[in-house]
Structure formats: structure tokens, C-alpha cells
Coordinates of C-alpha atoms in Angstrom, one line a residue:
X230 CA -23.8 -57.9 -32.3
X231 CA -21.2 -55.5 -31.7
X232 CA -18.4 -56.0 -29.9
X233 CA -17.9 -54.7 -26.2
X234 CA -15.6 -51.8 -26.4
X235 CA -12.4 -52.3 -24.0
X236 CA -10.7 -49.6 -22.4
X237 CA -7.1 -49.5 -21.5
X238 CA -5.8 -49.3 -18.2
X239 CA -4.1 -45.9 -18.6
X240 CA -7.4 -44.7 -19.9
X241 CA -9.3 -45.7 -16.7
X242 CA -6.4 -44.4 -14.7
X243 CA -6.1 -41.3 -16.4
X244 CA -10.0 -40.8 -16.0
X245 CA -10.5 -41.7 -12.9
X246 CA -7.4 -39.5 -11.3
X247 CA -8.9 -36.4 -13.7
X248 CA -12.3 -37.3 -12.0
X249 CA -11.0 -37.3 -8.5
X250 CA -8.9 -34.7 -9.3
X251 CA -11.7 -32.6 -10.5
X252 CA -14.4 -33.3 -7.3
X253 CA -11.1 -32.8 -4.3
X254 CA -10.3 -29.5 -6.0
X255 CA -14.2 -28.5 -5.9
X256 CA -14.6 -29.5 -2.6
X257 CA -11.7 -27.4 -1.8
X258 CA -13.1 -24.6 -3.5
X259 CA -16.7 -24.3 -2.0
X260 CA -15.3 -24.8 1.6
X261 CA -12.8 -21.6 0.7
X262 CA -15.6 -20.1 -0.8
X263 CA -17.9 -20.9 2.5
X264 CA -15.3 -20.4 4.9
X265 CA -14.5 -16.5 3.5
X266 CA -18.3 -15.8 2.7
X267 CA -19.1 -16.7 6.5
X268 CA -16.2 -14.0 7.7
X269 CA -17.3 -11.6 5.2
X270 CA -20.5 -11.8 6.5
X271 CA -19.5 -12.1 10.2
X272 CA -17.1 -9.2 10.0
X273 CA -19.7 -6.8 8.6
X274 CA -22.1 -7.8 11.6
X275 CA -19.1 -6.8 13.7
X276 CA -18.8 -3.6 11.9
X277 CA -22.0 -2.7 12.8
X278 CA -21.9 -3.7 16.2
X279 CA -19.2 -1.7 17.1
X280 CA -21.0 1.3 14.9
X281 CA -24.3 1.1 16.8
X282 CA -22.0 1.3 20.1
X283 CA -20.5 4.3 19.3
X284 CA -23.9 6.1 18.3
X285 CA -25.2 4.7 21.4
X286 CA -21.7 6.3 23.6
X287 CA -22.2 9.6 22.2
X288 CA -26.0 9.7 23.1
X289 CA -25.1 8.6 26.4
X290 CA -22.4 11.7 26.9
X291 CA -25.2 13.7 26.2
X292 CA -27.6 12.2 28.4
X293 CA -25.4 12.7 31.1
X294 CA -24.1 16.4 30.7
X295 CA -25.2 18.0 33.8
X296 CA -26.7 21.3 32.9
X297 CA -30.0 22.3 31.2
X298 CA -28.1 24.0 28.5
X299 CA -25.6 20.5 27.9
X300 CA -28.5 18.9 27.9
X301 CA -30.1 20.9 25.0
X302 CA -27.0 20.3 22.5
X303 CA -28.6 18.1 20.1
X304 CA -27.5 20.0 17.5
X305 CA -23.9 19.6 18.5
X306 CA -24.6 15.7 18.8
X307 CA -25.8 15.3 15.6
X308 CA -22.8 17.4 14.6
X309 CA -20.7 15.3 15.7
X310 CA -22.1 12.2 14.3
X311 CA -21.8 13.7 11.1
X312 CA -17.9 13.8 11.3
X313 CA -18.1 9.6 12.3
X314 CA -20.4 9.1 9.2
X315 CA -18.6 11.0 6.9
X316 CA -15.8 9.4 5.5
X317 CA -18.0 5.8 5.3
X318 CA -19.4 6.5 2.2
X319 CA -20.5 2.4 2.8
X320 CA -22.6 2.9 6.1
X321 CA -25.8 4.5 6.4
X322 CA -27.9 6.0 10.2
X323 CA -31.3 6.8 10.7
X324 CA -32.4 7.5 14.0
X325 CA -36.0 8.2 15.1
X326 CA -37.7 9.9 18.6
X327 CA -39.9 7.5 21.1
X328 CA -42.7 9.6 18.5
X329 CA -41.4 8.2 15.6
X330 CA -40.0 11.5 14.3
X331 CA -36.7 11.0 12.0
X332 CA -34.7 12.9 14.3
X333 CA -30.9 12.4 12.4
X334 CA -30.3 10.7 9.0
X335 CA -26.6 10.3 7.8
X336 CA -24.8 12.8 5.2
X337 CA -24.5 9.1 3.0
X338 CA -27.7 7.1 2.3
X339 CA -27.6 3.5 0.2
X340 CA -29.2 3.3 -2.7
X341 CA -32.2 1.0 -2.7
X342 CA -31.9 -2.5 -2.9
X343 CA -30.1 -5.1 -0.3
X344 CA -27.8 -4.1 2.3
X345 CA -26.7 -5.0 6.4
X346 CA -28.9 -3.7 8.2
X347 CA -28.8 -3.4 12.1
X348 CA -31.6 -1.9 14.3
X349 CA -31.1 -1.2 17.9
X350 CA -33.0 0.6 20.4
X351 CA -30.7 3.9 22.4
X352 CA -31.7 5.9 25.3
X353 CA -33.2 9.7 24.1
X354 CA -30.6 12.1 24.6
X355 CA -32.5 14.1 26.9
X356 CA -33.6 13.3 30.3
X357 CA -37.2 12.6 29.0
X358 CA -38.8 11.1 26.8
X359 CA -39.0 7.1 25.7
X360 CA -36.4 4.7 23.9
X361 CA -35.3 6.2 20.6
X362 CA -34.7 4.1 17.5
X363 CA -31.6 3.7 15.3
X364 CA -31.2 2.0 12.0
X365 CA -27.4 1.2 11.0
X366 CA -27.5 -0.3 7.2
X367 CA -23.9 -1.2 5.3
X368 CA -23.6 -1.4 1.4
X369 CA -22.7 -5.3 0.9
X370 CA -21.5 -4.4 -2.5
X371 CA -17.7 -4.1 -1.7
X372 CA -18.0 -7.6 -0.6
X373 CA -20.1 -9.3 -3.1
X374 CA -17.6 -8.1 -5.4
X375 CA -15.0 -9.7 -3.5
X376 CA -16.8 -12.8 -3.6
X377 CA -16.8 -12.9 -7.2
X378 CA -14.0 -12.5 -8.0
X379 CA -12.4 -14.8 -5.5
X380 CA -15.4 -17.0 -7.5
X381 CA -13.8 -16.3 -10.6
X382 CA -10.3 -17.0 -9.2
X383 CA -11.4 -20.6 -7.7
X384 CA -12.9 -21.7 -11.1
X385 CA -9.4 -20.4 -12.7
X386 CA -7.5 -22.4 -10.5
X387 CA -9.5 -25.5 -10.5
X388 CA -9.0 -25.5 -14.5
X389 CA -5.7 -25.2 -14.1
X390 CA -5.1 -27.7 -11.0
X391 CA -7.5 -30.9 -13.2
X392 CA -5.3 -29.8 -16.2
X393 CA -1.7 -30.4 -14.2
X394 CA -3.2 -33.4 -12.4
X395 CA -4.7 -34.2 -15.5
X396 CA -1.3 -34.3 -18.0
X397 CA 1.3 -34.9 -14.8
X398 CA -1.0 -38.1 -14.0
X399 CA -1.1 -39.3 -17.7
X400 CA 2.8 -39.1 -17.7
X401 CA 3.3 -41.0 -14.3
X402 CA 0.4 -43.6 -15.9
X403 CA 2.8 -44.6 -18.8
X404 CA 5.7 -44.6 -16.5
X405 CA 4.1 -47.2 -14.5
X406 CA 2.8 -49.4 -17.4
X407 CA 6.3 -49.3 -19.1
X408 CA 7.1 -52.4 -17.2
X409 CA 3.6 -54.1 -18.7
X410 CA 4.9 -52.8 -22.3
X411 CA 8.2 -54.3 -21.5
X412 CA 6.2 -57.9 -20.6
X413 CA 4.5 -58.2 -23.6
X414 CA 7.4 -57.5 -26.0
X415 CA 9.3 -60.3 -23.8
X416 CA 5.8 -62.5 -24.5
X417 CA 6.0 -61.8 -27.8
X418 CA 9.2 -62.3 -28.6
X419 CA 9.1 -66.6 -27.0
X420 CA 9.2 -69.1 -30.0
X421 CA 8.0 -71.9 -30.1
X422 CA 11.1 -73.7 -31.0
X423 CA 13.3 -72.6 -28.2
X424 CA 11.7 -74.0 -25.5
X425 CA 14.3 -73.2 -22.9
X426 CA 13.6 -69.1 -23.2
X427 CA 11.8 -67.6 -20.2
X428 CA 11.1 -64.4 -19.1
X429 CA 13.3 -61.8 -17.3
X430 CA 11.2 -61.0 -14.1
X431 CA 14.6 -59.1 -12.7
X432 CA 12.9 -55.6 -14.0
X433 CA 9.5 -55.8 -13.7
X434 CA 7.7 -54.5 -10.4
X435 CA 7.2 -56.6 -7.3
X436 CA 3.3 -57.3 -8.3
X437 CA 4.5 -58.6 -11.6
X438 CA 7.4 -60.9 -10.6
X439 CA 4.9 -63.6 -9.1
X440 CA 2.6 -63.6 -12.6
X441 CA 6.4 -63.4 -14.5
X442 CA 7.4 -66.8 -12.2
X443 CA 4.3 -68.6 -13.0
X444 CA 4.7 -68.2 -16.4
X445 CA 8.0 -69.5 -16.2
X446 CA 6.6 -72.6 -14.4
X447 CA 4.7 -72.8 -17.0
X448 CA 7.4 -73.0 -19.7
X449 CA 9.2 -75.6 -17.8
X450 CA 6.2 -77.8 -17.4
X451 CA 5.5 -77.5 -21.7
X452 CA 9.2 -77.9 -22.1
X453 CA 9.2 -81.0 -19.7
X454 CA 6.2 -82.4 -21.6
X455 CA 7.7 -82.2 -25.1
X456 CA 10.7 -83.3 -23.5
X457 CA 8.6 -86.6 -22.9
X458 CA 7.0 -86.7 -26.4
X459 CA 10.3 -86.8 -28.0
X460 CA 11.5 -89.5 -25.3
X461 CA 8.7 -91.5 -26.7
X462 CA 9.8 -91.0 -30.7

């Protein structure tokens, strides 16, 4: 039958801190993760917002001009939307008629595949006419790349915080067993003929001093006892 394998207590120690070490800085690491994917992700619903009220303010200036021929400068609106969209090369219009006729599409368009979008109904520039359409879309690109390389940077950092925990907690183990090494060379250094040694409990820790005065009791009770035997001789 083989014999059940033992380990040492600065093994399990060592382990167990590396273990603990290794799930709090994970832990710690999705929530940053979660926490800065959720603002990335609520500040890019922002940006739209506030996009989708600006197309919708400059449609309403037009609405109200007061003259036939204000009212007929939807080339100049368009016009000036152009010189919103631009300089974001990241954001992308389309706006359609109550008809469904594209009526303006932004000088930058995404390329196909997934992206913010934001759709939002605007009142037609002109007096007539039904709800117009808009379609705001952002590139999430920029930000998926920031996510990961902040993913990159947590994994990085969790490596190097279990290593540190890892070797600073082995070192601060065998600091604390020194006391236990110190014990056993005391025990093994008792013989058997000089009954009247104990063991120095002055040094050792505060849970060690009661096992330390026990075995002294100990000692006195065997030294008492052959104490006896040789009364007897």
C-alpha cells in the first residue's frame, strides 16, 4: 500500500495564499473590466444622444424660418450638417422623408459589420409633410480596442501580482515557521541522560509557549518518575 503523501505546512500555506491570491486579483480584474466596459458603452449611448439632438436642433431652425424662401433651404441644412459630420470620421447619419426617400447620408459611412446605432424620429424640415427618420450609427472599434488592451493589461498585471504574492508570501511563510525549526532542533537536541534539560519557550510565539510548557511538564513528571525508580534501587 503506498504511503499517504504528507505535505508541509509552508506548502499548504504557500498554496493556498497563491490560490487566494490568484481568485481576489481576478475578481478585481473582471469588475475593472465590467465597470469600464459598462462606461464605454454608456458613454457612446451619450454620444449619440447628444448627436441625434443636434440634427434634430438644426432641423427645427429650419422648420421655423419664417419665409417661403428660409423655408426652402434644404440644401443649406444639409450643408451644414456636413460641416458637424465631418471631422467624426467614427459617426455615421442617414436620414430618410415621411416617403421613405434617403434624403441626407453623411460624408463618412462605417463599414459593414457591428456598430452603435441610434434611430430617432425628427420633425420634416418643411412645414408639411410627416415625421422624418434619422439613423445615427458609431464605429465601436476605438473602444473594443481599448477593451483589449486594458484586457491584455489586466492579465499582465495579475501574473505579476500572484507572482509577488506568490514569492513575498513564501518568504513571510519561512519567517513564521523559523520558530517551529528552532523547536524541533531544541527537541532534538534532549538526551536522555540529562533529565533536568527543558525547553526554552522564551522565543517561540505566543501559540507555541503553552505546547513548549506542557512539554516541560512533561519532562518533570519522567524526571520525577525515574527519580522514584532510582529511590527504590
Amino acid at each position: 500500500m503506498k504511503p499517504a503523501t504528507h505535505w508541509s505546512l509552508a506548502r499548504q500555506q504557500w498554496l493556498g495564499l497563491a490560490a487566494l491570491s490568484l481568485l481576489g486579483l481576478t475578481l478585481v480584474s473582471c469588475v475593472v473590466y465590467a465597470m469600464t466596459a459598462g462606461h464605454l458603452q454608456a458613454r457612446q449611448q451619450e454620444s449619440l444622444q447628444n448627436m441625434s439632438r443636434l440634427v434634430m436642433h438644426l432641423l427645427q431652425e429650419q422648420k421655423a424660418a419664417e419665409t417661403h424662401a428660409q423655408a426652402q433651404e434644404l440644401p443649406a441644412l444639409l450643408a451644414r450638417l456636413d460641416e458637424h459630420f465631418s471631422g467624426h470620421a467614427d459617426l455615421a447619419l442617414q436620414i430618410w422623408d415621411a416617403q421613405g426617400q434617403l434624403r441626407y447620408r453623411s460624408p463618412h459611412q462605417l463599414p459593414a459589420g457591428p456598430s452603435a446605432t441610434w434611430d430617432f424620429s425628427l420633425p420634416p424640415p418643411q412645414a408639411s409633410g410627416g415625421l422624418w427618420h434619422a439613423r445615427l450609427q458609431q464605429d465601436p472599434k476605438p473602444d473594443a480596442q481599448l477593451l483589449r488592451q486594458l484586457r491584455w493589461i489586466l492579465l499582465a498585471s495579475s501574473l505579476v501580482g500572484v507572482a509577488v504574492f506568490a514569492f513575498g508570501g513564501l518568504w513571510l511563510i519561512r519567517r513564521l515557521l523559523r520558530p517551529l525549526a528552532a523547536l524541533q532542533r531544541q527537541v532534538e537536541a534532549l538526551d536522555i541522560g540529562q533529565l533536568t534539560q527543558r525547553l526554552d519557550a522564551a522565543e517561540q510565539p505566543a501559540e507555541l509557549q503553552a505546547l513548549v510548557l506542557q512539554f516541560n511538564a512533561l519532562l518533570q513528571r519522567i524526571q520525577a518518575a525515574y527519580a522514584q525508580l532510582d529511590g527504590f534501587n
